[in-house]
PDB file of C-alpha atoms in Angstrom:
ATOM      1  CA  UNK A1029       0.000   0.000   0.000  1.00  0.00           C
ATOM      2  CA  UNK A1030       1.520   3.766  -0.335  1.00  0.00           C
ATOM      3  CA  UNK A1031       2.444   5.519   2.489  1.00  0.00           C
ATOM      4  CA  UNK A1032       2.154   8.861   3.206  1.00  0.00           C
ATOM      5  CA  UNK A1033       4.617  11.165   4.144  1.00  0.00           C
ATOM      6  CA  UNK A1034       3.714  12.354   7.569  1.00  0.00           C
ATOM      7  CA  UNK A1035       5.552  16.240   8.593  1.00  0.00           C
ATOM      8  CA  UNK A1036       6.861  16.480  12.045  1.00  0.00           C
ATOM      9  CA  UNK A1037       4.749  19.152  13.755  1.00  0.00           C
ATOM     10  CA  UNK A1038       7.413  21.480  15.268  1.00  0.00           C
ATOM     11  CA  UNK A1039       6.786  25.691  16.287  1.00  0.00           C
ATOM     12  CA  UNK A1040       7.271  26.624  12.873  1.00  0.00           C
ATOM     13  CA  UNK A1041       5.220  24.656  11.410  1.00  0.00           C
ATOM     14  CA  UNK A1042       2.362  24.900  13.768  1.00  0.00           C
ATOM     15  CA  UNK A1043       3.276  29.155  13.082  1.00  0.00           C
ATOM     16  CA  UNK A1044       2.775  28.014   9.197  1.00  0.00           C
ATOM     17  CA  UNK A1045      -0.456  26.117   9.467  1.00  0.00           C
ATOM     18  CA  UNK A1046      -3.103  29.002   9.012  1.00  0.00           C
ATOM     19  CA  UNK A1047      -0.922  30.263   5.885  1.00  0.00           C
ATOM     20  CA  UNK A1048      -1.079  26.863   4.478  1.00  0.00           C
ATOM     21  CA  UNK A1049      -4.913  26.090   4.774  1.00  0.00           C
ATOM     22  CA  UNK A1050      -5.541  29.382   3.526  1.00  0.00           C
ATOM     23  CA  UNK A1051      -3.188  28.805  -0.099  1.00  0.00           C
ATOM     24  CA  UNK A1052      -4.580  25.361  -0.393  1.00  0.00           C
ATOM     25  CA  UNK A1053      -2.640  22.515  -2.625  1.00  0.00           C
ATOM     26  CA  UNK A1054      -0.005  23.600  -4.852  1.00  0.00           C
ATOM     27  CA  UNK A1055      -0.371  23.401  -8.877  1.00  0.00           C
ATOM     28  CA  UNK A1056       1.634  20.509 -10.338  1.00  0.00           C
ATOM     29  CA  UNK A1057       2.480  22.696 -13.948  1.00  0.00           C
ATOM     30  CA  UNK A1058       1.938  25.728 -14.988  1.00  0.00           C
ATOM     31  CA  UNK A1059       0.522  25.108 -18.615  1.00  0.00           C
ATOM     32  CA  UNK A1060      -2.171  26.185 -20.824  1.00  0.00           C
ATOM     33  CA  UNK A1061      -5.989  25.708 -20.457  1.00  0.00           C
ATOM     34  CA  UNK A1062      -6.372  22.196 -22.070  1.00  0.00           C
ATOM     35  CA  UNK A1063     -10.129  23.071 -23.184  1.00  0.00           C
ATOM     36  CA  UNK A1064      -9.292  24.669 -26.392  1.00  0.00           C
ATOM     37  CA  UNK A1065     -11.031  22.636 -29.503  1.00  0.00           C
ATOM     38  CA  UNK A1066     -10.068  22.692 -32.962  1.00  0.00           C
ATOM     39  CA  UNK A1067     -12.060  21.846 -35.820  1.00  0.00           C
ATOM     40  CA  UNK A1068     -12.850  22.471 -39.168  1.00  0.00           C
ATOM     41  CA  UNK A1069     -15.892  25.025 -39.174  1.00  0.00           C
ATOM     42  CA  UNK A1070     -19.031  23.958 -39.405  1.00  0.00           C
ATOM     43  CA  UNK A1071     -21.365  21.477 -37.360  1.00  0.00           C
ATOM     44  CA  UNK A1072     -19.679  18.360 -36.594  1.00  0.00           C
ATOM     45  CA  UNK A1073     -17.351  17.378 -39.803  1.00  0.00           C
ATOM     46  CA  UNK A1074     -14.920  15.484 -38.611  1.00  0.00           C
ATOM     47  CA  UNK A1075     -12.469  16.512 -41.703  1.00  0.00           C
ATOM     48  CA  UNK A1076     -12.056  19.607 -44.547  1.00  0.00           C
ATOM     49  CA  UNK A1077     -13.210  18.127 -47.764  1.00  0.00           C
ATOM     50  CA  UNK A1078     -12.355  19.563 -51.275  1.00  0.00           C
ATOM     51  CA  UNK A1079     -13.171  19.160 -54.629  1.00  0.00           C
ATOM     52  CA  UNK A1080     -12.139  20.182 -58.060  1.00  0.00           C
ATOM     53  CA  UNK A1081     -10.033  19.688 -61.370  1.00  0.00           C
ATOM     54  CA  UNK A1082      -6.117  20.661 -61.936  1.00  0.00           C
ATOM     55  CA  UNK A1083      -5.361  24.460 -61.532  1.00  0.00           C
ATOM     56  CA  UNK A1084      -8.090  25.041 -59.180  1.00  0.00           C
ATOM     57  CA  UNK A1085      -8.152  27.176 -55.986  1.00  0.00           C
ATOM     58  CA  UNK A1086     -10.568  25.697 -53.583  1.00  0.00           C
ATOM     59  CA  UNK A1087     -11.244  27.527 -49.856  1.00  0.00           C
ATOM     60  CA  UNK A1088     -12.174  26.401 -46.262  1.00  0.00           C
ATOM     61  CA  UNK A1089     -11.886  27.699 -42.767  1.00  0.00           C
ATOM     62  CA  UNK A1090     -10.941  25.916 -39.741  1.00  0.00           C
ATOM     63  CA  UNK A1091     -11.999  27.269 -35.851  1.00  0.00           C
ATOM     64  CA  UNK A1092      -9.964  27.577 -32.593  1.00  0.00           C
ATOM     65  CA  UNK A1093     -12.649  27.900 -29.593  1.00  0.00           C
ATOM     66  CA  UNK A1094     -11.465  29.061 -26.417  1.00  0.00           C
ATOM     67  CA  UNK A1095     -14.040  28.544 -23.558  1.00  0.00           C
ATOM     68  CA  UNK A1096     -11.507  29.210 -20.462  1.00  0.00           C
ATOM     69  CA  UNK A1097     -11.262  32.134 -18.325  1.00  0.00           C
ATOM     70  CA  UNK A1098      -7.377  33.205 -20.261  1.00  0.00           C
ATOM     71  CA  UNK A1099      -6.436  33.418 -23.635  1.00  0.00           C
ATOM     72  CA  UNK A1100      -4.627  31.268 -25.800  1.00  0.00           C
ATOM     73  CA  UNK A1101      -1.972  31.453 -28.364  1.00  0.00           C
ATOM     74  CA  UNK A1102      -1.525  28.821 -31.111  1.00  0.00           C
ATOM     75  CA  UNK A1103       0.477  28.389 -33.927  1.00  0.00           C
ATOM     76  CA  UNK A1104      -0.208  26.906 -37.205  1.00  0.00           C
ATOM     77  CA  UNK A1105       1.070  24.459 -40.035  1.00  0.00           C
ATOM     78  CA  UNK A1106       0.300  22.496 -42.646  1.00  0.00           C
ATOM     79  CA  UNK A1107       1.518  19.491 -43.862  1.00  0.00           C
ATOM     80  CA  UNK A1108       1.224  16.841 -46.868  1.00  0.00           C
ATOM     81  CA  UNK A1109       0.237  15.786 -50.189  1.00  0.00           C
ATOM     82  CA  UNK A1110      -1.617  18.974 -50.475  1.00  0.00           C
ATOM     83  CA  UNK A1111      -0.634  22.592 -50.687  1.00  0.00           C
ATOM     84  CA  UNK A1112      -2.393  24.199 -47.858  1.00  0.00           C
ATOM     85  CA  UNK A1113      -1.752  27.934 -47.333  1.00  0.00           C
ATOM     86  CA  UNK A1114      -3.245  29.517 -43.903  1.00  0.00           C
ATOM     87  CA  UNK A1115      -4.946  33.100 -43.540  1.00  0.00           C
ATOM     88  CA  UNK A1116      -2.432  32.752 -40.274  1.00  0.00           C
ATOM     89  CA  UNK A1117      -0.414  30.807 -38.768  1.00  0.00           C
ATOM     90  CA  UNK A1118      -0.135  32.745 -35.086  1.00  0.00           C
ATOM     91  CA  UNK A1119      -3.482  33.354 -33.660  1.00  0.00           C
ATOM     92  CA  UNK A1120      -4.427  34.647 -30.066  1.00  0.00           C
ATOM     93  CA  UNK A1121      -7.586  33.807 -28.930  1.00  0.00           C
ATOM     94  CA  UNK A1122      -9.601  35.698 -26.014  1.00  0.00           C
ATOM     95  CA  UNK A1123     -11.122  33.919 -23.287  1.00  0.00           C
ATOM     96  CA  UNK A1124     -14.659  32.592 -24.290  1.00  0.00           C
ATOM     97  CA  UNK A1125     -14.254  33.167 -27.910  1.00  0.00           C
ATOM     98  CA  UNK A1126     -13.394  31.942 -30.951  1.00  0.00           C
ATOM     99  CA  UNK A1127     -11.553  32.765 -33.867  1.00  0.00           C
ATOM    100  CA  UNK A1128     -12.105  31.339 -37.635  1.00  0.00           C
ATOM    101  CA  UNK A1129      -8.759  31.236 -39.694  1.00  0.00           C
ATOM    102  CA  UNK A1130      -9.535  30.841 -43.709  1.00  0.00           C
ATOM    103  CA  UNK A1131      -7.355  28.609 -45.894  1.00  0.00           C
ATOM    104  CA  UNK A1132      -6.628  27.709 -49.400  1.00  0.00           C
ATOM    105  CA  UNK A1133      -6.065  24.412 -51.319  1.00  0.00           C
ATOM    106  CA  UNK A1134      -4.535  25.058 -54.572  1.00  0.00           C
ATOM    107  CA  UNK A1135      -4.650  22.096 -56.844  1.00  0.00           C
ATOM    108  CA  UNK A1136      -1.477  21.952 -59.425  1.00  0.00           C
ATOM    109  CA  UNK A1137      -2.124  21.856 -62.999  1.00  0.00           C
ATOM    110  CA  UNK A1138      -0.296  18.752 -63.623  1.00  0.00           C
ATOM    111  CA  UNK A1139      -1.836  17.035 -60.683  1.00  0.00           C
ATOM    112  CA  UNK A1140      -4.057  13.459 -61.621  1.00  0.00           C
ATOM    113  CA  UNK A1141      -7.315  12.632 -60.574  1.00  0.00           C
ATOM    114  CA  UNK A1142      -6.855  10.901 -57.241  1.00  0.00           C
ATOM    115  CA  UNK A1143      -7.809  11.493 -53.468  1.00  0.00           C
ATOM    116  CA  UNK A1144      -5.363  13.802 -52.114  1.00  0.00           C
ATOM    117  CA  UNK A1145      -4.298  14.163 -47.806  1.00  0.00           C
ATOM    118  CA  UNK A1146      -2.982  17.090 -45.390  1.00  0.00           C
ATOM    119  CA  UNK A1147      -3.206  18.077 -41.902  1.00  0.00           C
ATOM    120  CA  UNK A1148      -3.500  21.330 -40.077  1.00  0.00           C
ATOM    121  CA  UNK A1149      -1.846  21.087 -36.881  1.00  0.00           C
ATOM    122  CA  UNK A1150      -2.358  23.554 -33.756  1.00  0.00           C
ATOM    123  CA  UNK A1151       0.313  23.774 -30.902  1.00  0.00           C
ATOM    124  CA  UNK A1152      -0.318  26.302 -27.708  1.00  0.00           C
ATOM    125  CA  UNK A1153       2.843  27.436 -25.908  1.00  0.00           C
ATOM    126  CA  UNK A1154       2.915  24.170 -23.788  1.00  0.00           C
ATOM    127  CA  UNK A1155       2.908  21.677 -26.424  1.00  0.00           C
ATOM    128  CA  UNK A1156      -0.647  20.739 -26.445  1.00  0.00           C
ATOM    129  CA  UNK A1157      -1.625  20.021 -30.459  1.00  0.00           C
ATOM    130  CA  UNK A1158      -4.688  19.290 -31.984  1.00  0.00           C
ATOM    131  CA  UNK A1159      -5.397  18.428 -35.764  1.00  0.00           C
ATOM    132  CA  UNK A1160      -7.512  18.781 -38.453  1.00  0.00           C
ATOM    133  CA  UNK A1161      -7.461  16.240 -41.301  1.00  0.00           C
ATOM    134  CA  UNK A1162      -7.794  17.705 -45.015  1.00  0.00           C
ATOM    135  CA  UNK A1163      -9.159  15.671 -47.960  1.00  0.00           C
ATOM    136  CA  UNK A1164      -9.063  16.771 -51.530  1.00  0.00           C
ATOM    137  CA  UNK A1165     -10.328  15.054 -54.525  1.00  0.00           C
ATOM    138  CA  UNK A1166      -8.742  15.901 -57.468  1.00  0.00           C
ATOM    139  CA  UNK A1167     -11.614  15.461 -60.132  1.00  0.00           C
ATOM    140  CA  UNK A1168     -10.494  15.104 -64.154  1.00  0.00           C
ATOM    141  CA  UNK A1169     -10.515  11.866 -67.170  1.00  0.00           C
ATOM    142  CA  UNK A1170      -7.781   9.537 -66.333  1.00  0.00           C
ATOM    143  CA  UNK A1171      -5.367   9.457 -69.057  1.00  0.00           C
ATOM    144  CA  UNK A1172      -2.583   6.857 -69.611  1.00  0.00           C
ATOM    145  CA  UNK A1173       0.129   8.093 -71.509  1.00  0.00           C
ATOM    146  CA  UNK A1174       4.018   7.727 -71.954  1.00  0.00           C
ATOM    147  CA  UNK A1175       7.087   8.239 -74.072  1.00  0.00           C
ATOM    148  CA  UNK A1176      10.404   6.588 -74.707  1.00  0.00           C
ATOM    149  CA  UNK A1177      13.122   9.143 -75.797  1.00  0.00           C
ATOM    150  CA  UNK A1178      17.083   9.565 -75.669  1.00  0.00           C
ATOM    151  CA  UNK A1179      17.786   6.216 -76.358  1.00  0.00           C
ATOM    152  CA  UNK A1180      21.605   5.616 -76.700  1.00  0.00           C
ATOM    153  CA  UNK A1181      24.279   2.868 -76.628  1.00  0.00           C
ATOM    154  CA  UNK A1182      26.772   3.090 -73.999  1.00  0.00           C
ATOM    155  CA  UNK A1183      29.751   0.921 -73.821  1.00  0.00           C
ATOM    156  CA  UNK A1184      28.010  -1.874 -72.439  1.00  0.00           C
ATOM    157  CA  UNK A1185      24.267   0.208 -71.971  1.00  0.00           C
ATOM    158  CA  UNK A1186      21.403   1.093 -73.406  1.00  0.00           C
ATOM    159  CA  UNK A1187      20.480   4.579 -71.689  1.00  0.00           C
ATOM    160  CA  UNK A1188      17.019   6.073 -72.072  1.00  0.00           C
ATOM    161  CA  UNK A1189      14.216   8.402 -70.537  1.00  0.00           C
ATOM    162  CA  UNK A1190      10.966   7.852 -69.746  1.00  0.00           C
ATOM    163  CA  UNK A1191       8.321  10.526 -69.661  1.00  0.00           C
ATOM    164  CA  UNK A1192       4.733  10.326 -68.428  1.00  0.00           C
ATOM    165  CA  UNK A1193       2.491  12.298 -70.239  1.00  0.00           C
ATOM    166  CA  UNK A1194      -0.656  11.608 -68.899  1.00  0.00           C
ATOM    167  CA  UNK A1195      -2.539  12.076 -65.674  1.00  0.00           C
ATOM    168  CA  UNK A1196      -2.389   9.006 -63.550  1.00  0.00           C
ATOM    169  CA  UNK A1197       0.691   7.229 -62.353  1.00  0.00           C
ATOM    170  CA  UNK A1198       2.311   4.386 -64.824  1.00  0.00           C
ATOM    171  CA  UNK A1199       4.174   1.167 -63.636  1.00  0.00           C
ATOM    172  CA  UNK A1200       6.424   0.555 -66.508  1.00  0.00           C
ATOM    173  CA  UNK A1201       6.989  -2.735 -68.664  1.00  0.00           C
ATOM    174  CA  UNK A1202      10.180  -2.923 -70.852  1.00  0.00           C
ATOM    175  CA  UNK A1203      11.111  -5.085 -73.848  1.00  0.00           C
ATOM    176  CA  UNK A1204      14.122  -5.001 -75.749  1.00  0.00           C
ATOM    177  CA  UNK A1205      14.973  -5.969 -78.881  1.00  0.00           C
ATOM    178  CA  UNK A1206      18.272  -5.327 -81.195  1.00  0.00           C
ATOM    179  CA  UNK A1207      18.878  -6.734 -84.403  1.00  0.00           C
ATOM    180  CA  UNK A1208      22.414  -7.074 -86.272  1.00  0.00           C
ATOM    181  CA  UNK A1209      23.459  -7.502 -90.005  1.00  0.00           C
ATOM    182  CA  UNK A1210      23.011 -11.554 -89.451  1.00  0.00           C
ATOM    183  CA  UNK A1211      20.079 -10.982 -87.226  1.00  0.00           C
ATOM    184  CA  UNK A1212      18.679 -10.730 -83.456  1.00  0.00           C
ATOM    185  CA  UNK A1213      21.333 -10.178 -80.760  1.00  0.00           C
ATOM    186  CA  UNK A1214      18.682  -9.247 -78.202  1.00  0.00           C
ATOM    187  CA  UNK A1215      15.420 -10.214 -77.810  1.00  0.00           C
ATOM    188  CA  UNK A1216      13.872  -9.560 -74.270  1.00  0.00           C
ATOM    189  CA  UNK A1217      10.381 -10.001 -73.586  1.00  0.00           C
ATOM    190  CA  UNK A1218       8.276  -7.319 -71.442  1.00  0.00           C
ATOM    191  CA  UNK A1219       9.324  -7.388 -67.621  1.00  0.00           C
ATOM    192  CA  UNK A1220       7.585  -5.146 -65.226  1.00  0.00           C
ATOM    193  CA  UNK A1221      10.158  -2.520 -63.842  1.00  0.00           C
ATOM    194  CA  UNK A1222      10.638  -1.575 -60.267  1.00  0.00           C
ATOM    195  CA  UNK A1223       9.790   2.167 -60.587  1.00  0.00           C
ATOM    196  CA  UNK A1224       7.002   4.886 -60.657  1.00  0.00           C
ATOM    197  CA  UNK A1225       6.257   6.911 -63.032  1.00  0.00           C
ATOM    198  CA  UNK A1226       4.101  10.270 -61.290  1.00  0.00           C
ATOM    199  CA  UNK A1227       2.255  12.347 -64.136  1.00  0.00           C
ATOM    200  CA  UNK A1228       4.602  14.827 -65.546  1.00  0.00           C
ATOM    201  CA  UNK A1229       8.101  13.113 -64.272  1.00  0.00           C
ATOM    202  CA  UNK A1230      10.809  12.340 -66.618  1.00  0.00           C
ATOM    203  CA  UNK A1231      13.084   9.083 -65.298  1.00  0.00           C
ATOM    204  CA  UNK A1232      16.409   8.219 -67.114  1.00  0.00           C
ATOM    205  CA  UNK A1233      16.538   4.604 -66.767  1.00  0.00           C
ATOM    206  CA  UNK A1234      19.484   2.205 -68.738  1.00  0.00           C
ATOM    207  CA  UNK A1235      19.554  -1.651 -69.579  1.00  0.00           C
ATOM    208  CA  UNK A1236      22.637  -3.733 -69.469  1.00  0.00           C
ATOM    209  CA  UNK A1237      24.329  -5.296 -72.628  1.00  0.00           C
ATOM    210  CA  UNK A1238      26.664  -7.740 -72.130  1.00  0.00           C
ATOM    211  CA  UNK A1239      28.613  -9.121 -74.758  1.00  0.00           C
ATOM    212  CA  UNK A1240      27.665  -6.774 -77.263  1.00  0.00           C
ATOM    213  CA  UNK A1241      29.222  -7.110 -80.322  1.00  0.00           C
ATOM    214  CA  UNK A1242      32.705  -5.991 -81.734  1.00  0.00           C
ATOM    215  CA  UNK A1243      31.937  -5.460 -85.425  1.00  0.00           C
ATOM    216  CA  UNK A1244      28.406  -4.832 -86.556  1.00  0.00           C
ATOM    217  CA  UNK A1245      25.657  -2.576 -87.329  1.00  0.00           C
ATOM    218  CA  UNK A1246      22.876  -2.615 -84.881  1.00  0.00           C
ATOM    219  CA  UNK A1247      19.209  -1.403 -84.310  1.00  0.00           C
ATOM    220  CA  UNK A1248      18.169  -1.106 -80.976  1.00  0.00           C
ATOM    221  CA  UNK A1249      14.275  -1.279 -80.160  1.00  0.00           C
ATOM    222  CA  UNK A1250      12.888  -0.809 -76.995  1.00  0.00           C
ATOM    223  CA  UNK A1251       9.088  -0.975 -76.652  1.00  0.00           C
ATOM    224  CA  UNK A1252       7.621   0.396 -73.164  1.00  0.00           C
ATOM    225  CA  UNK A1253       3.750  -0.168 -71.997  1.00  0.00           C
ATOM    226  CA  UNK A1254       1.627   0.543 -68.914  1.00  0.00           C
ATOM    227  CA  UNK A1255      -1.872  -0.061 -67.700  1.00  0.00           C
ATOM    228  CA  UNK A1256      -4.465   2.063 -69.336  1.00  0.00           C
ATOM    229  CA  UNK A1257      -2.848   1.420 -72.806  1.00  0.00           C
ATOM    230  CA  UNK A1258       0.154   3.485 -72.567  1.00  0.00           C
ATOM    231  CA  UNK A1259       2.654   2.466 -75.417  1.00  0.00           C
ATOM    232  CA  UNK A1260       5.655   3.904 -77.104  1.00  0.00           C
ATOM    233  CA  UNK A1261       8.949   2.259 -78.820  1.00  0.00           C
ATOM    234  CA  UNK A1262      12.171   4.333 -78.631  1.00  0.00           C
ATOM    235  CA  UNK A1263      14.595   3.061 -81.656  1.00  0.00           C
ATOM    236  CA  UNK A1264      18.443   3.896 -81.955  1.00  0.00           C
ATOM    237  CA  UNK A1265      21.517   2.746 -84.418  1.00  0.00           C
ATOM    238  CA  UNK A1266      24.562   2.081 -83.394  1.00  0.00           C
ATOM    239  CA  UNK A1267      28.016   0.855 -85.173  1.00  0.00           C
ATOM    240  CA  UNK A1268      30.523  -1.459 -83.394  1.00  0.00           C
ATOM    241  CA  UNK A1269      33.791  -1.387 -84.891  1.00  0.00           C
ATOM    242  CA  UNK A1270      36.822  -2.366 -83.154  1.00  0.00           C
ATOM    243  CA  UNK A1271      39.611   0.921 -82.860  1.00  0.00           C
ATOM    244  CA  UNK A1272      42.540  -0.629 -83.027  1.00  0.00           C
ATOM    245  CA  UNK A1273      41.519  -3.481 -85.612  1.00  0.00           C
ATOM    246  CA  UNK A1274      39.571  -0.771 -87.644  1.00  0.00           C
ATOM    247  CA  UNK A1275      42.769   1.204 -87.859  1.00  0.00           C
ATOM    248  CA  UNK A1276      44.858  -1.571 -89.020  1.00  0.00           C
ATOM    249  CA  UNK A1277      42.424  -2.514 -91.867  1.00  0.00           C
ATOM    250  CA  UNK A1278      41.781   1.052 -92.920  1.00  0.00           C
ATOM    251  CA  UNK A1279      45.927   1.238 -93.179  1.00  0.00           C
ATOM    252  CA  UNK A1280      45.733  -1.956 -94.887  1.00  0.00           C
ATOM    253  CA  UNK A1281      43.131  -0.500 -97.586  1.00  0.00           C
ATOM    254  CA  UNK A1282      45.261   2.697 -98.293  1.00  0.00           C
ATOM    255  CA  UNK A1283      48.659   0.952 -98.729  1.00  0.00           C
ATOM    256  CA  UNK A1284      47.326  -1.572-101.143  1.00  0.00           C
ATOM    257  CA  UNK A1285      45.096   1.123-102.943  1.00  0.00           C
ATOM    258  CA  UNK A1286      48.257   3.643-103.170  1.00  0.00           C
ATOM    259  CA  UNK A1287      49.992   0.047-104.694  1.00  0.00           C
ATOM    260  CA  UNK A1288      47.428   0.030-107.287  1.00  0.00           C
ATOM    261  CA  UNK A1289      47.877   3.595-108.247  1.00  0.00           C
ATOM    262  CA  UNK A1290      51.506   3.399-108.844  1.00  0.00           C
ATOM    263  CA  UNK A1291      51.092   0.211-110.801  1.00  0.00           C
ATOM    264  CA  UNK A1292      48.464   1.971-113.026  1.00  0.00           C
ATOM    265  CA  UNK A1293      50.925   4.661-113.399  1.00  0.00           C
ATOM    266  CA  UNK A1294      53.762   3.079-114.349  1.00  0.00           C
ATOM    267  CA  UNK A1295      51.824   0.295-116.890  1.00  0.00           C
ATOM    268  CA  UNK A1296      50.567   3.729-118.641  1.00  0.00           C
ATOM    269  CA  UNK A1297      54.146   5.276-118.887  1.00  0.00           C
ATOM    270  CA  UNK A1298      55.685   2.107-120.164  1.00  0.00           C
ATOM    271  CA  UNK A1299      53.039   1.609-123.061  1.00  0.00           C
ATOM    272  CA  UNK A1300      53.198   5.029-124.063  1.00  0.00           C
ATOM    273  CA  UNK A1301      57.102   4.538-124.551  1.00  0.00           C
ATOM    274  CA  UNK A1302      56.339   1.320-126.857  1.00  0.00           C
ATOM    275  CA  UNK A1303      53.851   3.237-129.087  1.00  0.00           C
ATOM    276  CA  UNK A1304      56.828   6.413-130.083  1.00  0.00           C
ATOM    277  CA  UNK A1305      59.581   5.140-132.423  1.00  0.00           C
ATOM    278  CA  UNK A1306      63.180   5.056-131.971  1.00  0.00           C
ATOM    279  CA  UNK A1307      63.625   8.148-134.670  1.00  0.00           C
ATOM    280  CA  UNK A1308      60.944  10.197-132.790  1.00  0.00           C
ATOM    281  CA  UNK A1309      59.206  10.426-136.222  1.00  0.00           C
ATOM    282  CA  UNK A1310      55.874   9.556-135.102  1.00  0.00           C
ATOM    283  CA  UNK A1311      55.708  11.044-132.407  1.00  0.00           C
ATOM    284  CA  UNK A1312      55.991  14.300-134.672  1.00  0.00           C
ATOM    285  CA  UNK A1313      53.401  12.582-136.807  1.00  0.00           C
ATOM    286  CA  UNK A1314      51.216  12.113-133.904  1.00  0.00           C
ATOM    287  CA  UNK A1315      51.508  16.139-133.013  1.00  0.00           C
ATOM    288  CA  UNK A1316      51.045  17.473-136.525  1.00  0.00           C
ATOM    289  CA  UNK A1317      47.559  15.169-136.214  1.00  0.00           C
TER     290      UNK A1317
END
């Protein structure tokens, strides 16, 4: 069981006694009225709820009450998936009142049609928070759309981007395909990749190519879909020829085609030698013609 602490009764604190009855128990904290309420205005919602396409500006108002005998100060944020912006975010409230403080939600224009959360959180000067929850519905067709662009070859990559162009959020599928002078030297079928693609967000994204060839001409093809019937290919060409082997042919070419020249050269020189006679007389024939 507790015990209680017992105080030895001594002159002074018999001479005490009357001062103590009279002041009573002492507080435990000094902290703010807990009674203050916070809700979005109105009777009774138990949430701010919002409606409206992309680009709009959509308004509510939340209350702070104060029914105690002091006022109260409270400060206010926002937080979320929506962009809230408060009338104010300081507000004192008098004793036994209340005070309304307007908001807006402003609705992006590239935002898709989805549900939408905040929360508008009070705090008085001793910690004590209360919340409001905010719900927006973001109203608008659902469009699935997507595009494959800046497809390269990298060493041993295949680099591209991928660019949403619709209004909900895509889950990407990839297939791969390149084909070489003697045929296919790839030929991946569609695997779902581990990304998200929000509406209006461009992701660069590459594929790894192993063992890619040393000496051919290539076409790259890489084919991406999504649900909703999203779909778009992104093609590239690309040459592999070896440096070093490449140089050594090309040398190879120009000596034996600088051969050729001379030999042509010198075959003409030596028949037009057999076609002039000793005395030089035809020659001068062959000028008076």
């Amino acid at each position: 069981m507790p015990t209680t602490a017992r105080v030895p009764l001594t002159p002074t604190t018999l001479s005490l006694l009357p001062v103590l009855l009279l002041l009573g128990p002492a507080p435990a904290a000094a902290a703010a009225d807990p009674h203050w309420t916070f809700a979005p205005s109105g009777d009774g919602r138990p949430a701010c709820y919002a409606e409206g396409p992309p680009g709009a500006v959509l308004r509510d108002t939340v209350t702070l009450t104060n029914p105690a005998t002091r006022p109260v100060t409270v400060r206010l944020r926002a937080a979320g998936a929506v962009r809230v912006t408060l009338a104010e975010t300081g507000v004192r409230v008098p004793a036994r009142t209340r005070a309304e403080v307007p908001f807006t939600v402003t609705v992006p224009a590239d935002t898709a049609p989805g549900a939408r959360r905040a929360t508008i959180t009070a705090r008085d000067g001793a910690g004590g928070t209360r919340s409001v929850p905010v719900r927006l519905r973001v109203t608008g067709p659902a469009l699935a759309a997507l595009t494959v662009e800046r497809v390269r070859v990298r060493a041993d990559r295949i680099t591209y981007e991928l660019v949403n162009r619709g209004t909900t959020t895509l889950v990407p599928r990839l297939a791969v395909r390149a084909d070489g002078v003697l045929g296919p030297l790839l030929d991946r079928p569609p695997r779902t990749l581990a990304v998200e693609l929000p509406p209006g967000r461009r992701l660069k994204l590459s594929e790894p190519w192993t063992g890619r060839p040393a000496l051919d001409a290539v076409d790259v093809r890489l084919t991406v879909t999504a649900a909703g019937g999203a779909r778009d290919t992104g093609r590239v060409s690309a040459r592999f020829v070896p440096w070093r082997e490449g140089a050594g042919a090309a040398g190879a070419l120009a000596v034996i085609g600088a051969g050729v020249v001379v030999r042509r050269h010198r075959c003409r020189t030596a028949d037009r030698a057999e076609a002039v006679p000793a005395d030089g007389r035809g020659e001068l024939r062959g000028a008076v013609r």
